[in-house]
Structure formats: structure tokens, C-alpha cells
Short mmCIF file of C-alpha atoms in Angstrom, two decimals:
data_model
loop_
_atom_site.label_atom_id
_atom_site.label_comp_id
_atom_site.label_asym_id
_atom_site.label_seq_id
_atom_site.Cartn_x
_atom_site.Cartn_y
_atom_site.Cartn_z
CA MET A 188 53.25 -18.40 8.11
CA SER A 189 55.61 -17.34 5.36
CA PHE A 190 53.20 -16.97 2.45
CA LEU A 191 49.51 -16.25 2.20
CA LYS A 192 47.95 -16.57 -1.23
CA SER A 193 44.45 -15.15 -1.50
CA LEU A 194 42.84 -15.93 -4.84
CA ALA A 195 39.49 -14.99 -6.30
CA SER A 196 37.71 -15.02 -9.64
CA THR A 197 36.13 -11.79 -10.95
CA ALA A 198 36.41 -9.35 -13.79
CA GLY A 199 38.64 -6.31 -13.76
CA ALA A 200 42.29 -6.13 -12.82
CA ALA A 201 44.41 -4.33 -10.24
CA VAL A 202 47.54 -4.88 -8.22
CA SER A 203 47.93 -3.39 -4.76
CA ILE A 204 50.07 -3.57 -1.64
CA ILE A 205 47.80 -3.41 1.39
CA ALA A 206 49.16 -1.99 4.65
CA SER A 207 46.29 -0.10 6.24
CA ALA A 208 42.86 -0.98 7.61
CA ASP A 209 41.53 2.54 8.26
CA TYR A 210 37.97 3.38 7.31
CA ASP A 211 37.56 6.18 4.80
CA ILE A 212 33.82 6.78 4.46
CA ASN A 213 32.21 9.77 2.81
CA TRP A 214 29.14 10.28 4.98
CA LYS A 215 27.54 12.54 2.35
CA ASP A 216 27.24 9.63 -0.09
CA GLN A 217 24.00 7.70 -0.44
CA ALA A 218 25.70 4.33 0.16
CA PRO A 219 26.47 4.94 3.88
CA ARG A 220 22.90 6.12 4.43
CA ASP A 221 21.43 3.03 2.78
CA ALA A 222 23.74 0.75 4.76
CA ALA A 223 22.88 2.51 8.02
CA VAL A 224 19.16 2.07 7.39
CA GLN A 225 19.53 -1.59 6.48
CA HIS A 226 21.62 -2.43 9.57
CA TRP A 227 20.31 0.22 11.95
CA ALA A 228 19.95 -2.07 14.97
CA GLU A 229 23.65 -2.94 14.86
CA VAL A 230 24.63 0.66 14.18
CA LYS A 231 22.50 1.99 17.05
CA LYS A 232 23.88 -0.55 19.53
CA LYS A 233 27.48 0.47 18.87
CA ALA A 234 26.80 4.18 18.38
CA ASP A 235 24.84 4.58 21.63
CA ALA A 236 27.76 3.17 23.62
CA ALA A 237 30.26 5.44 21.87
CA LEU A 238 28.28 8.70 21.97
CA PRO A 239 29.64 9.87 25.35
CA LEU A 240 33.23 9.59 24.07
CA ALA A 241 32.37 11.29 20.78
CA GLY A 242 30.69 14.13 22.64
CA LEU A 243 34.00 15.09 24.24
CA ARG A 244 35.36 16.01 20.80
CA LEU A 245 32.43 18.16 19.68
CA THR A 246 32.21 21.96 19.59
CA ALA A 247 29.32 23.75 21.23
CA GLU A 248 27.58 24.13 17.86
CA GLN A 249 28.03 20.45 17.08
CA LYS A 250 26.72 19.40 20.49
CA ALA A 251 23.65 21.55 19.97
CA LYS A 252 23.11 20.05 16.50
CA LEU A 253 23.47 16.50 17.83
CA ASP A 254 21.11 17.18 20.74
CA GLU A 255 18.56 18.54 18.27
CA LEU A 256 18.86 15.43 16.08
CA LEU A 257 18.51 13.07 19.05
CA LYS A 258 15.65 15.16 20.49
CA GLY A 259 17.40 15.35 23.85
CA GLU A 260 17.29 11.59 24.40
CA GLY A 261 21.06 11.04 24.40
CA VAL A 262 20.64 7.86 22.34
CA PHE A 263 19.81 7.18 18.73
CA PRO A 264 16.15 6.56 17.83
CA ASP A 265 14.88 3.04 17.11
CA GLU A 266 14.15 4.03 13.50
CA PRO A 267 16.41 6.37 11.49
CA THR A 268 14.92 9.41 9.76
CA ASP A 269 16.14 11.35 6.76
CA VAL A 270 16.68 14.42 8.95
CA LEU A 271 18.87 12.41 11.32
CA LEU A 272 20.96 10.78 8.56
CA ASP A 273 21.39 14.07 6.66
CA GLY A 274 22.43 15.94 9.79
CA LEU A 275 24.87 13.45 11.35
CA PRO A 276 27.94 14.52 9.29
CA ASP A 277 27.40 18.12 10.48
CA ALA A 278 26.81 17.13 14.10
CA ILE A 279 29.67 14.64 14.42
CA PRO A 280 32.93 15.09 12.44
CA PRO A 281 33.39 12.32 9.85
CA ALA A 282 36.64 11.21 11.54
CA SER A 283 34.74 10.55 14.77
CA LEU A 284 31.90 8.91 12.88
CA ASN A 285 34.39 6.55 11.29
CA ARG A 286 35.79 5.60 14.68
CA ILE A 287 32.33 5.08 16.17
CA ILE A 288 30.54 3.01 13.53
CA GLY A 289 32.91 3.12 10.57
CA SER A 290 33.65 -0.60 10.66
CA ILE A 291 29.95 -1.47 10.54
CA ILE A 292 29.11 0.92 7.71
CA ASP A 293 32.27 0.00 5.81
CA ASP A 294 31.29 -3.67 6.00
CA CYS A 295 27.70 -2.95 5.00
CA ILE A 296 28.37 -0.80 1.94
CA LYS A 297 30.67 -3.49 0.55
CA ASN A 298 28.24 -6.34 1.16
CA HIS A 299 27.56 -6.99 -2.51
CA LYS A 300 28.74 -9.40 -5.21
CA HIS A 301 32.47 -9.76 -5.67
CA ASP A 302 34.66 -12.60 -6.77
CA SER A 303 38.27 -13.39 -6.58
CA VAL A 304 41.18 -11.47 -5.11
CA PRO A 305 44.70 -12.92 -5.00
CA SER A 306 47.29 -11.77 -2.49
CA ILE A 307 50.67 -12.92 -1.25
CA SER A 308 51.49 -12.28 2.40
CA SER A 309 54.29 -12.98 4.83
CA GLY A 310 51.92 -14.23 7.51
CA LYS A 311 51.23 -10.67 8.67
CA GLU A 312 47.99 -8.93 7.82
CA ALA A 313 49.70 -6.92 5.04
CA PRO A 314 50.13 -8.99 1.84
CA ILE A 315 53.38 -8.88 -0.12
CA ILE A 316 51.66 -9.20 -3.51
CA GLN A 317 47.98 -8.89 -4.25
CA LYS A 318 46.44 -9.48 -7.66
CA HIS A 319 42.84 -8.49 -8.38
CA TRP A 320 40.24 -9.20 -11.04
CA CYS A 321 37.39 -7.20 -9.52
CA ASP A 322 36.06 -3.71 -8.95
CA ASP A 323 37.52 -1.16 -6.54
CA GLN A 324 34.96 -1.78 -3.81
CA SER A 325 35.65 -5.53 -3.87
CA ILE A 326 39.38 -4.88 -3.84
CA LYS A 327 39.10 -2.80 -0.68
CA ARG A 328 36.70 -5.24 0.93
CA ALA A 329 38.87 -8.30 0.31
CA SER A 330 42.21 -6.71 1.20
CA VAL A 331 41.09 -4.61 4.17
CA VAL A 332 38.47 -6.89 5.74
CA VAL A 333 38.59 -10.48 4.51
CA VAL A 334 42.33 -11.19 4.30
CA PRO A 335 43.12 -9.68 7.74
CA ALA A 336 40.15 -11.54 9.23
CA PHE A 337 41.48 -14.81 7.83
CA ALA A 338 44.94 -14.05 9.24
CA ARG A 339 43.40 -13.48 12.67
CA TYR A 340 41.46 -16.73 12.33
CA LEU A 341 44.70 -18.64 11.63
CA ARG A 342 46.23 -17.18 14.79
CA SER A 343 43.24 -18.38 16.81
CA VAL A 344 43.76 -22.08 15.99
CA ALA A 345 46.50 -24.33 17.31
CA SER A 346 48.01 -24.81 13.85
CA ALA A 347 47.10 -24.16 10.23
CA GLU A 348 46.23 -27.85 9.87
CA ASP A 349 43.30 -27.31 12.25
CA ALA A 350 41.90 -24.45 10.16
CA GLU A 351 38.76 -25.20 8.18
CA PRO A 352 39.58 -25.50 4.45
CA VAL A 353 36.38 -23.60 3.64
CA TRP A 354 35.90 -20.75 6.12
CA ALA A 355 33.02 -18.26 6.30
CA ALA A 356 34.59 -14.81 6.06
CA PRO A 357 33.03 -11.51 7.17
CA GLN A 358 30.37 -9.88 5.00
CA GLY A 359 29.21 -13.13 3.47
CA GLY A 360 32.46 -14.08 1.70
CA VAL A 361 34.06 -17.52 1.83
CA CYS A 362 37.78 -18.26 2.11
CA VAL A 363 38.99 -21.48 0.52
CA HIS A 364 42.59 -22.39 1.28
CA ILE A 365 45.16 -25.15 1.02
CA GLN A 366 48.47 -25.60 2.81
CA ARG A 367 51.60 -26.85 1.10
CA GLY A 368 54.51 -27.06 3.53
CA GLU A 369 54.71 -23.77 5.38
CA VAL A 370 52.78 -22.00 2.64
CA ILE A 371 49.06 -21.24 2.59
CA TYR A 372 47.23 -20.46 -0.66
CA MET A 373 43.88 -18.80 -0.02
CA GLY A 374 41.05 -17.81 -2.35
CA VAL A 375 38.18 -15.43 -1.56
CA VAL A 376 34.81 -15.95 -3.24
CA SER A 377 31.38 -14.47 -2.54
CA THR A 378 29.26 -16.07 -5.28
CA GLU A 379 28.13 -19.66 -5.66
CA THR A 380 31.32 -21.53 -6.55
CA ALA A 381 32.33 -25.18 -6.23
CA PRO A 382 35.02 -25.33 -3.51
CA LEU A 383 36.85 -28.11 -5.35
CA GLU A 384 37.18 -25.84 -8.37
CA VAL A 385 38.92 -23.20 -6.26
CA ILE A 386 41.09 -25.81 -4.54
CA GLU A 387 42.14 -27.26 -7.90
CA LEU A 388 43.12 -23.79 -9.10
CA LEU A 389 45.09 -23.08 -5.92
CA GLU A 390 46.84 -26.42 -6.26
CA GLY A 391 47.85 -25.58 -9.81
CA VAL A 392 49.08 -22.14 -8.74
CA SER A 393 51.20 -23.62 -5.96
CA GLN A 394 52.78 -26.19 -8.28
CA ALA A 395 53.51 -23.63 -11.00
CA ILE A 396 55.16 -21.18 -8.57
CA ALA A 397 57.19 -23.96 -6.95
CA GLU A 398 58.42 -25.19 -10.34
CA TYR A 399 59.42 -21.68 -11.39
CA ILE A 400 61.19 -20.49 -8.23
CA GLY A 401 62.00 -23.73 -6.40
CA GLN A 402 61.78 -23.36 -2.63
CA VAL A 403 58.83 -21.08 -1.84
CA SER A 404 59.47 -18.67 1.03
CA GLU A 405 59.04 -15.00 1.81
CA LEU A 406 62.56 -14.31 0.56
CA THR A 407 62.17 -16.18 -2.75
CA ILE A 408 58.80 -14.54 -3.34
CA LYS A 409 60.35 -11.09 -3.00
CA GLU A 410 63.30 -12.09 -5.19
CA ASN A 411 60.94 -13.29 -7.96
CA PHE A 412 58.20 -10.67 -7.58
CA THR A 413 57.86 -9.93 -11.31
CA THR A 414 57.84 -13.59 -12.34
CA ILE A 415 55.09 -14.50 -9.86
CA LEU A 416 52.99 -11.52 -10.90
CA GLN A 417 53.31 -12.51 -14.56
CA LEU A 418 52.36 -16.10 -13.74
CA LEU A 419 49.20 -14.95 -11.96
CA SER A 420 48.28 -12.78 -14.94
CA GLU A 421 48.67 -15.69 -17.37
CA MET A 422 46.99 -18.35 -15.23
CA VAL A 423 43.83 -16.30 -14.70
CA ASP A 424 42.31 -13.93 -17.26
CA SER A 425 39.37 -11.65 -16.41
CA GLY A 426 38.71 -13.74 -13.34
CA ARG A 427 38.56 -17.08 -15.18
CA ALA A 428 41.16 -19.82 -14.90
CA VAL A 429 43.01 -20.25 -18.20
CA THR A 430 45.83 -22.69 -17.50
CA THR A 431 48.14 -23.80 -14.72
CA ASP A 432 50.12 -26.16 -16.95
CA THR A 433 53.77 -25.17 -16.63
CA ALA A 434 54.49 -26.58 -20.10
CA VAL A 435 52.21 -23.88 -21.51
CA LEU A 436 53.33 -21.20 -19.05
CA ARG A 437 56.98 -21.65 -20.03
CA GLY A 438 56.13 -20.29 -23.48
CA LEU A 439 54.51 -17.22 -21.92
CA VAL A 440 56.63 -16.38 -18.86
CA ALA A 441 60.39 -16.63 -18.85
CA ALA A 442 61.93 -18.58 -15.99
CA PRO A 443 63.78 -16.31 -13.51
CA SER A 444 67.54 -16.06 -13.87
CA LEU A 445 70.31 -14.38 -11.91
CA VAL A 446 70.70 -11.66 -14.55
CA SER A 447 66.97 -10.84 -14.64
CA ARG A 448 66.78 -10.68 -10.83
CA VAL A 449 69.79 -8.36 -10.60
CA ILE A 450 68.35 -5.99 -13.24
CA GLU A 451 64.93 -6.08 -11.58
CA ASN A 452 66.33 -5.34 -8.11
CA VAL A 453 68.55 -2.52 -9.36
CA SER A 454 66.16 -0.84 -11.77
CA GLY A 455 62.79 -1.98 -10.45
CA ILE A 456 61.84 -3.07 -13.98
CA GLY A 457 61.18 -6.70 -14.86
CA MET A 458 62.53 -8.19 -18.10
CA GLY A 459 59.63 -10.57 -18.72
CA ALA A 460 57.47 -8.06 -20.58
CA GLU A 461 60.11 -7.65 -23.31
CA ARG A 462 60.10 -11.36 -24.11
CA ARG A 463 58.03 -12.41 -27.11
CA PRO A 464 55.57 -15.16 -26.12
CA ASP A 465 56.26 -18.56 -27.68
CA VAL A 466 52.83 -20.19 -27.64
CA ASN A 467 52.53 -23.83 -28.70
CA THR A 468 49.46 -24.25 -30.92
CA SER A 469 50.07 -27.90 -31.93
CA ALA A 470 47.86 -30.89 -31.10
CA THR A 471 49.99 -31.43 -27.98
CA PRO A 472 50.07 -27.97 -26.35
CA TRP A 473 51.73 -29.40 -23.26
CA ARG A 474 54.83 -30.38 -25.28
CA ALA A 475 56.82 -28.17 -27.64
CA GLN A 476 58.34 -29.34 -30.92
CA GLY A 477 62.06 -30.03 -31.36
CA ILE A 478 63.00 -30.83 -27.74
CA ARG A 479 66.49 -32.30 -27.40
CA HIS A 480 68.27 -33.72 -24.34
CA THR A 481 71.77 -35.18 -24.12
CA SER A 482 70.50 -37.76 -21.63
CA ASN A 483 66.99 -39.21 -21.90
CA GLU A 484 65.45 -39.94 -18.50
CA PHE A 485 62.01 -40.66 -17.06
CA PHE A 486 61.30 -40.89 -13.32
CA VAL A 487 58.06 -41.83 -11.56
CA ASP A 488 57.05 -41.15 -7.95
CA VAL A 489 53.94 -42.89 -6.63
CA VAL A 490 52.94 -40.86 -3.56
CA GLU A 491 50.06 -42.22 -1.46
CA ARG A 492 48.28 -40.70 1.53
CA ILE A 493 46.39 -42.54 4.25
CA ASP A 494 43.40 -40.81 5.84
CA ALA A 495 42.31 -42.68 8.94
CA ILE A 496 40.54 -42.31 12.25
CA VAL A 497 41.95 -44.67 14.86
CA GLY A 498 40.45 -45.54 18.24
CA ALA A 499 42.31 -45.61 21.55
CA ASP A 500 42.99 -49.35 21.10
CA GLY A 501 44.67 -48.78 17.72
CA ALA A 502 41.80 -50.18 15.62
CA ALA A 503 40.88 -48.17 12.53
CA ALA A 504 37.34 -46.76 12.54
CA SER A 505 37.82 -45.39 9.02
CA PHE A 506 40.55 -46.02 6.44
CA ASP A 507 41.04 -44.38 3.06
CA VAL A 508 43.93 -44.21 0.56
CA SER A 509 44.47 -41.64 -2.18
CA GLY A 510 47.55 -40.84 -4.19
CA ASP A 511 49.31 -39.18 -7.09
CA ILE A 512 51.58 -40.45 -9.86
CA GLU A 513 54.22 -37.74 -10.24
CA CYS A 514 56.59 -37.86 -13.21
CA LYS A 515 59.73 -36.10 -14.39
CA ALA A 516 60.52 -36.48 -18.08
CA TRP A 517 63.59 -35.33 -19.97
CA LEU A 518 63.05 -36.99 -23.34
CA SER A 519 63.98 -35.88 -26.85
CA GLY A 520 61.59 -35.61 -29.77
CA MET A 521 57.93 -36.58 -29.45
CA PRO A 522 57.91 -39.86 -27.46
CA ASP A 523 54.78 -41.92 -26.92
CA MET A 524 54.80 -43.68 -23.53
CA LEU A 525 52.88 -46.74 -22.37
CA MET A 526 52.67 -47.45 -18.63
CA THR A 527 51.31 -50.69 -17.21
CA LEU A 528 50.26 -50.82 -13.56
CA ARG A 529 50.04 -53.74 -11.20
CA ASN A 530 46.72 -53.90 -9.29
CA ALA A 531 45.27 -51.25 -11.61
CA GLN A 532 41.75 -52.42 -10.73
CA ALA A 533 42.25 -50.87 -7.28
CA LEU A 534 42.24 -47.37 -8.79
CA ASP A 535 39.00 -45.46 -8.52
CA ASP A 536 38.03 -41.84 -9.35
CA VAL A 537 41.17 -41.33 -11.43
CA ALA A 538 41.95 -37.81 -12.70
CA PHE A 539 44.50 -37.82 -15.54
CA HIS A 540 46.75 -35.18 -17.03
CA PRO A 541 45.42 -33.93 -20.41
CA CYS A 542 48.24 -35.81 -22.15
CA VAL A 543 46.65 -39.21 -21.31
CA ARG A 544 44.53 -40.95 -23.94
CA LEU A 545 41.46 -42.03 -21.99
CA GLY A 546 40.33 -44.65 -24.52
CA LYS A 547 43.38 -46.81 -23.85
CA TRP A 548 42.81 -46.67 -20.10
CA GLU A 549 39.11 -47.52 -20.32
CA ALA A 550 39.72 -50.44 -22.68
CA GLU A 551 42.92 -51.98 -21.29
CA ARG A 552 43.59 -50.24 -17.92
CA ARG A 553 46.94 -49.05 -19.32
CA ILE A 554 48.12 -45.42 -19.49
CA ALA A 555 49.18 -44.17 -22.93
CA PHE A 556 50.47 -40.60 -23.15
CA VAL A 557 52.85 -38.12 -24.78
CA PRO A 558 54.59 -36.62 -21.73
CA PRO A 559 55.25 -32.93 -21.13
CA ASP A 560 58.88 -31.93 -20.75
CA GLY A 561 59.87 -31.64 -17.10
CA ALA A 562 57.86 -32.37 -13.97
CA PHE A 563 54.12 -33.06 -14.15
CA ARG A 564 51.38 -35.01 -12.39
CA LEU A 565 50.30 -37.90 -14.57
CA ALA A 566 47.33 -38.98 -12.46
CA SER A 567 45.56 -38.55 -9.13
CA PHE A 568 43.56 -41.46 -7.80
CA HIS A 569 41.50 -42.82 -4.97
CA ALA A 570 41.94 -46.46 -3.99
CA SER A 571 38.76 -48.52 -4.07
CA ALA A 572 37.65 -49.64 -0.61
CA ASP A 573 36.88 -53.15 -1.93
CA ALA A 574 40.49 -53.63 -3.04
CA LEU A 575 42.07 -52.35 0.19
CA GLU A 576 43.27 -54.25 3.20
CA CYS A 577 42.85 -52.13 6.32
CA ALA A 578 46.53 -52.48 7.27
CA LEU A 579 47.96 -49.53 9.15
CA PRO A 580 51.70 -48.95 8.65
CA LEU A 581 51.89 -47.31 12.08
CA HIS A 582 50.18 -48.59 15.21
CA VAL A 583 49.26 -45.89 17.73
CA ARG A 584 47.44 -46.43 21.02
CA ALA A 585 46.39 -44.12 23.83
CA THR A 586 45.32 -44.47 27.44
CA ALA A 587 43.76 -41.52 29.27
CA SER A 588 43.07 -41.17 32.98
CA ALA A 589 41.96 -38.32 35.25
CA SER A 590 41.94 -37.55 38.95
CA GLY A 591 40.02 -34.40 39.67
CA LEU A 592 41.56 -31.63 37.56
CA ASP A 593 44.77 -33.64 36.95
CA ASN A 594 44.96 -35.61 33.70
CA THR A 595 47.38 -38.13 32.21
CA VAL A 596 47.54 -39.43 28.65
CA GLU A 597 49.96 -42.17 27.61
CA PHE A 598 50.71 -42.95 23.95
CA GLY A 599 52.42 -45.96 22.41
CA VAL A 600 53.80 -45.94 18.85
CA GLU A 601 55.28 -48.86 16.94
CA ALA A 602 55.70 -50.05 13.35
CA GLY A 603 52.77 -51.82 11.72
CA GLN A 604 52.52 -53.62 8.39
CA THR A 605 55.14 -51.95 6.21
CA GLY A 606 56.71 -54.94 4.49
CA GLY A 607 59.82 -54.63 6.66
CA ARG A 608 60.46 -50.97 5.79
CA ARG A 609 61.34 -48.23 8.25
CA ILE A 610 58.88 -45.46 9.10
CA GLU A 611 60.44 -42.00 8.93
CA ASN A 612 59.57 -38.52 10.18
CA VAL A 613 57.03 -39.73 12.72
CA SER A 614 55.20 -36.89 14.48
CA LEU A 615 52.40 -36.78 17.02
CA ARG A 616 50.60 -33.56 17.98
CA VAL A 617 48.35 -33.49 21.03
CA PRO A 618 46.14 -30.38 21.42
CA LEU A 619 45.39 -29.73 25.10
CA PRO A 620 42.47 -27.86 26.68
CA ALA A 621 42.74 -24.08 26.60
CA LEU A 622 42.84 -23.99 30.44
CA ALA A 623 45.63 -26.59 30.72
CA TYR A 624 48.70 -25.70 32.81
CA ASN A 625 51.56 -27.41 34.62
CA ILE A 626 52.24 -29.54 31.54
CA ARG A 627 54.85 -32.27 32.09
CA VAL A 628 56.06 -34.66 29.37
CA GLN A 629 58.15 -37.83 29.33
CA CYS A 630 59.14 -39.77 26.21
CA SER A 631 61.23 -42.89 25.64
CA ALA A 632 62.41 -41.92 22.14
CA GLY A 633 62.69 -38.87 19.93
CA ALA A 634 62.17 -35.31 21.11
CA HIS A 635 59.22 -33.30 22.34
CA THR A 636 58.21 -29.65 22.62
CA VAL A 637 55.49 -28.06 24.73
CA SER A 638 53.53 -24.99 23.70
CA SER A 639 51.78 -23.19 26.56
CA THR A 640 50.22 -20.40 24.52
CA ARG A 641 46.52 -19.68 24.03
CA ALA A 642 46.19 -23.09 22.37
CA PRO A 643 48.54 -25.35 24.39
CA GLN A 644 49.77 -28.52 22.75
CA VAL A 645 52.51 -31.15 22.88
CA ASP A 646 54.53 -32.09 19.78
CA TRP A 647 56.49 -35.36 19.67
CA THR A 648 58.85 -36.25 16.82
CA ILE A 649 60.77 -39.45 16.10
CA LYS A 650 63.28 -39.59 13.26
CA ALA A 651 62.63 -43.24 12.35
CA ILE A 652 60.98 -46.40 13.70
CA GLY A 653 62.13 -49.80 12.51
CA PRO A 654 59.95 -52.92 12.21
CA SER A 655 61.78 -54.60 15.08
CA ASP A 656 62.05 -51.55 17.36
CA ARG A 657 60.29 -51.55 20.70
CA ALA A 658 57.19 -49.40 21.04
CA ALA A 659 58.03 -45.77 21.80
CA ARG A 660 56.13 -44.16 24.69
CA LEU A 661 54.99 -40.62 25.42
CA VAL A 662 53.37 -39.66 28.72
CA VAL A 663 51.69 -36.26 29.12
CA HIS A 664 50.65 -34.97 32.56
CA TYR A 665 48.70 -31.74 32.88
CA SER A 666 46.20 -29.97 35.08
CA VAL A 667 43.13 -28.01 34.04
CA ARG A 668 42.06 -24.75 35.67
CA SER A 669 38.47 -24.45 36.71
CA ALA A 670 36.54 -22.30 34.24
CA ALA A 671 35.02 -20.37 37.12
CA ALA A 672 38.47 -19.45 38.41
CA SER A 673 39.70 -18.25 35.02
CA ALA A 674 39.68 -14.47 34.54
CA ASP A 675 38.87 -14.76 30.85
CA ALA A 676 36.48 -17.66 31.12
CA SER A 677 34.33 -18.16 28.06
CA PRO A 678 30.55 -18.42 28.46
CA LEU A 679 30.82 -21.63 26.43
CA PRO A 680 31.95 -24.80 28.21
CA ALA A 681 35.65 -25.51 27.63
CA ALA A 682 37.06 -28.98 26.97
CA SER A 683 38.29 -30.46 30.23
CA ALA A 684 40.63 -33.08 28.72
CA ALA A 685 42.54 -33.88 25.55
CA SER A 686 40.58 -36.20 23.27
CA ALA A 687 42.52 -36.48 20.00
CA ALA A 688 46.02 -36.60 18.54
CA PHE A 689 47.19 -35.96 14.98
CA ILE A 690 49.77 -38.28 13.45
CA GLY A 691 52.29 -37.76 10.67
CA PHE A 692 54.74 -40.23 9.07
CA GLU A 693 56.39 -41.37 5.84
CA VAL A 694 57.17 -44.91 4.68
CA PRO A 695 59.59 -44.87 1.71
CA GLY A 696 59.29 -47.82 -0.66
CA PHE A 697 55.82 -48.82 0.60
CA SER A 698 52.51 -48.73 -1.31
CA ALA A 699 49.38 -48.89 0.84
CA SER A 700 47.18 -49.64 -2.19
CA SER A 701 49.61 -52.17 -3.73
CA VAL A 702 49.51 -50.15 -6.97
CA LYS A 703 52.91 -50.37 -8.66
CA VAL A 704 54.42 -49.65 -12.06
CA ASP A 705 54.89 -52.96 -13.86
CA SER A 706 56.39 -51.64 -17.08
CA LEU A 707 57.14 -48.38 -18.88
CA LYS A 708 57.74 -48.47 -22.63
CA ILE A 709 58.68 -45.76 -25.11
CA LEU A 710 57.23 -45.80 -28.62
CA ARG A 711 57.97 -43.79 -31.80
CA GLU A 712 61.54 -43.12 -30.64
CA SER A 713 64.57 -45.40 -31.09
CA TYR A 714 66.78 -44.25 -28.21
CA ASN A 715 67.08 -45.95 -24.84
CA ILE A 716 65.95 -44.18 -21.69
CA TYR A 717 67.01 -44.34 -18.06
CA LYS A 718 63.95 -45.12 -15.92
CA GLY A 719 63.34 -45.02 -12.18
CA VAL A 720 60.34 -45.60 -9.92
CA ARG A 721 59.94 -44.68 -6.25
CA TYR A 722 57.09 -45.30 -3.82
CA VAL A 723 56.23 -43.48 -0.62
CA THR A 724 53.22 -43.61 1.66
CA LYS A 725 52.47 -40.66 3.93
CA ALA A 726 49.92 -39.79 6.57
CA GLY A 727 47.13 -37.58 5.28
CA SER A 728 44.46 -36.78 7.85
CA PHE A 729 45.49 -39.41 10.40
CA GLN A 730 43.76 -38.96 13.76
CA LEU A 731 43.86 -40.88 17.02
CA ARG A 732 40.79 -40.42 19.20
CA PHE A 733 40.62 -41.50 22.82
#
């Protein structure tokens, strides 16, 4: 995991680099006492087990004091008293107290309202950049407890795709995250917040950072540290989302250049703060006045995703299509565009860019807009189920058999209804039981890899499948250890056989919803433009169950 973005939404501001998870608790404060009383059962359970080890570090006076507080019982009482809580720091050194029950108390005293903490991490528990809009206690709680806990959770699943998008974090917090490529953007919230609101903000953050620095990786993040930090400061103010529109952000944060990066790396001082903001206050804040291009171009990408659950026989149990209309505009002046779509009645739950005039769409089902300069998302949509034909572009089947503890799963993959187009970047991931071993794989096309770690799985990739190609086959043989014979057997029953596979693919030039751009006209400007439209259908959450 090259990048972990933890985002939250509170008041206050701070920036920190987190590298330590030690507990630093002042046992004389009232907060540890209150937390100990509130969670005494948990404290007692852990402290009783650790008392013999702590006693080895005590002086004779401290041992006598501790024995007096415990009344010779050698364990903590069922109910704490003021005398006991006041005397503990004198009987047991604070360093030992921290090691015994520090994690519990540290969690308890921070178990109060906090919102929003953003961090950037290289996949380790220590973030690269962390931006806060909250108080000091919430900062420590999020960076020391929540973010490392989420990193450990990611390591416990087979892949980041299997991680729950909304995950219950320690101490009552909730982590909401999205994955874009090899990058994970994660937000921490602890108050009642709509998950979709956080996801929409994270999506906007990911798009803005990608547009500013291009390829997002650990290296490019470090190279553009100042720019990313300025973007976070402008996109969120006092814990509230302000804007993620790059057309607006360009007037506030200068795009990184080679000169600015060299000066920043040599001197440690960014140049962005010296730049006077150029804020557009016109009726079209997403587009500045006086834009000029030597070549006027407008490109459209209609990207659709298929979410489906397919049975072992290849029949779809559920089928859903959603998509985005992505645009890139390099047009001079203040053009007014009019886009007409074929099969526009198939669009449902459409979310438009602010530049779209909704009245035109509601009256005529045509999209009228003044485009921003550069790349932007014109619309996101969901295809109506009534207008869809349940036609899968990729047919996948599975046959499973077992003989004792030995299992075999055979998969067949071939092109479906794609209008004669090739299917590219086909992938199939098969999670295996945790106790699987002796994994053997055979495939008739493409390449495969086997992971035999804590979460064993088989990955199969095929570069392309043509409409007339024979069905590609993958056969997986594996054995399953008996849970009773496993040294680290879980008290919970483990899965004894694989039961699902996750599919990925792309079909360039194909539209699953049949939504296409019929015409694109430019108004209020007299020049000619170069136009281009591309279509691609990808697998979203595409599962095969057997």
C-alpha cells in the first residue's frame, strides 16, 4: 500500500508526522482515574495478570505500598476506591503502569467526540503527511490508535478490495475509505455522519491530487509535499468541506513545477505561500475569464462499471450498471456546450457537475453546460434496471468438487456479448481457506500466481480474450488441514473450501447501458473544435459464487 489518506472533519488545525505509539499517561490527572473507574472490569482483568511481572520492578517501599493498597490479596478489588486510585502512582512507577494497563486507559480517556483527521502514509503505520482539524486529544487518538489499527486490519484481509468500506475502528470511531489504484484514501469520523458524504469528499480529494501531481505514489507524494498540504488546507476549512473543484483550486494553489520542487527540497520552504490567490468570483466560478488555447479540443470518456453476482453456471443473480461521463476541455473564451445522448432515458440517479443547467436536462434530456478548463467529471449515473438487458460481456463458470480434505475447482472464461470487441486485462482472484496447503494450479492461457500466506489465494490474469477465442481454463487443486491439527486453530469454524471468485476486465469501445453521445455542439463561439468520444466498460464488484 503506497498511500494511506486518513481524512476527518472537525474544528482546529494541526499537522504532524506520527512515528510512535507509546503511551504517555499522567496518572496524577483526573482523566485516568475517571477512565479507570468507568472501565474497571477491563482494567482489573489485565492488571491482575500483569501484577507479578510489575512486582519484580518495585522497590521494597513500593511493594509494601502496593500490598497495603491491595490489602494483601495480590489482586485488584472488584470495585476501585479513591485510596487505591490515589496511591497507585506511588506504589507502581508510571512507566510500569503504562505498560500494564496504559493501552486501556489511553483508549478510555480519549473516548469522546472527535471528527476528522487526514493523514498520508506509505502503507506502514507511520503516515507521511497528516492534516488535522481537531483538538490535541483527538489528534493523538486518531494517529496513534485508529490509523495503525486500520493498517493492521488491511494486513489481515487477502487484499484491500476485501476490506469493508466502512469499518468500525477502536474507541467507537469509524473509518471510511476508498481505493483508487494502489492508493487508499481513508477518513476517520466519530460523530453521526453520512458515509456517502465522506466518500464523496475522499473521491474529490483523490481526483484533485491526481490532477495536480499526475501519478500518485509514495515518491510523488514526497516530491510534492507542500502542494498536497496546501490542497488539503484549501479543500477543507475548520473541518468542513469547501471545494474539491480543481478549477477553483488552481486559483488558490499553484501547480508544482520543477523549479518549485528544487527550491523546496534544497531549502525546505515551499513557494506556494508567496503566491497571491487568484479567486474567480464570476457567475461561473469553475471557469476563469480570458482563457485562450491555440488548439480547441473537447474529449469525452464514457466509463461504465458492471456490478454483478454470477452463479456457478454463469447465470447472473444480480446485474447493475453505473458510470461516469469524464471530459477534457481545452476551449478558448466562454463556450456554451450542448450534448445530446442516445438512450438518455436509461439514465437514472444522475449527479451532474455544477456547470450543468438542470432545467435543460429535465425538459429535453439534453446536457447544456459551460465547461471548466481541463479535466472534469460531467456526470455520474446509474442505469435504470428497466432499460437494461442482462447481457454479461464475460462468461465465467465454475465447477467445484471435493474428496475428503482434497478440493478441486475448475473455472472457464470466455467472451460474452461485447458486440465483437475484445476483452482486455481479464483477472480472476480466488481466495482459498486459511488452512489450505499443497496448492497446485494449471491454466490453458495467461499467467497465474499463488499466494500461500495467512490468506492464501490464486490470481489468474489474461491479457486479452477475443470473441472467437476458445474458453480459457483454470484448475486449482488444494488440500485443507484439519482445524484440530492446526497449532493456531481458531475457536471459530474455518471455511473448508473456496466458494467465490472476484473478476476484473475491461471492454474498450463497449457500452453496457447503450448510452452514447449522439452530438456535441458549441454555442456562443465561432471557432471549430476537435472532438473525440471513447467508451469503456469495466468490472466493478463482479463476483462468481459456486
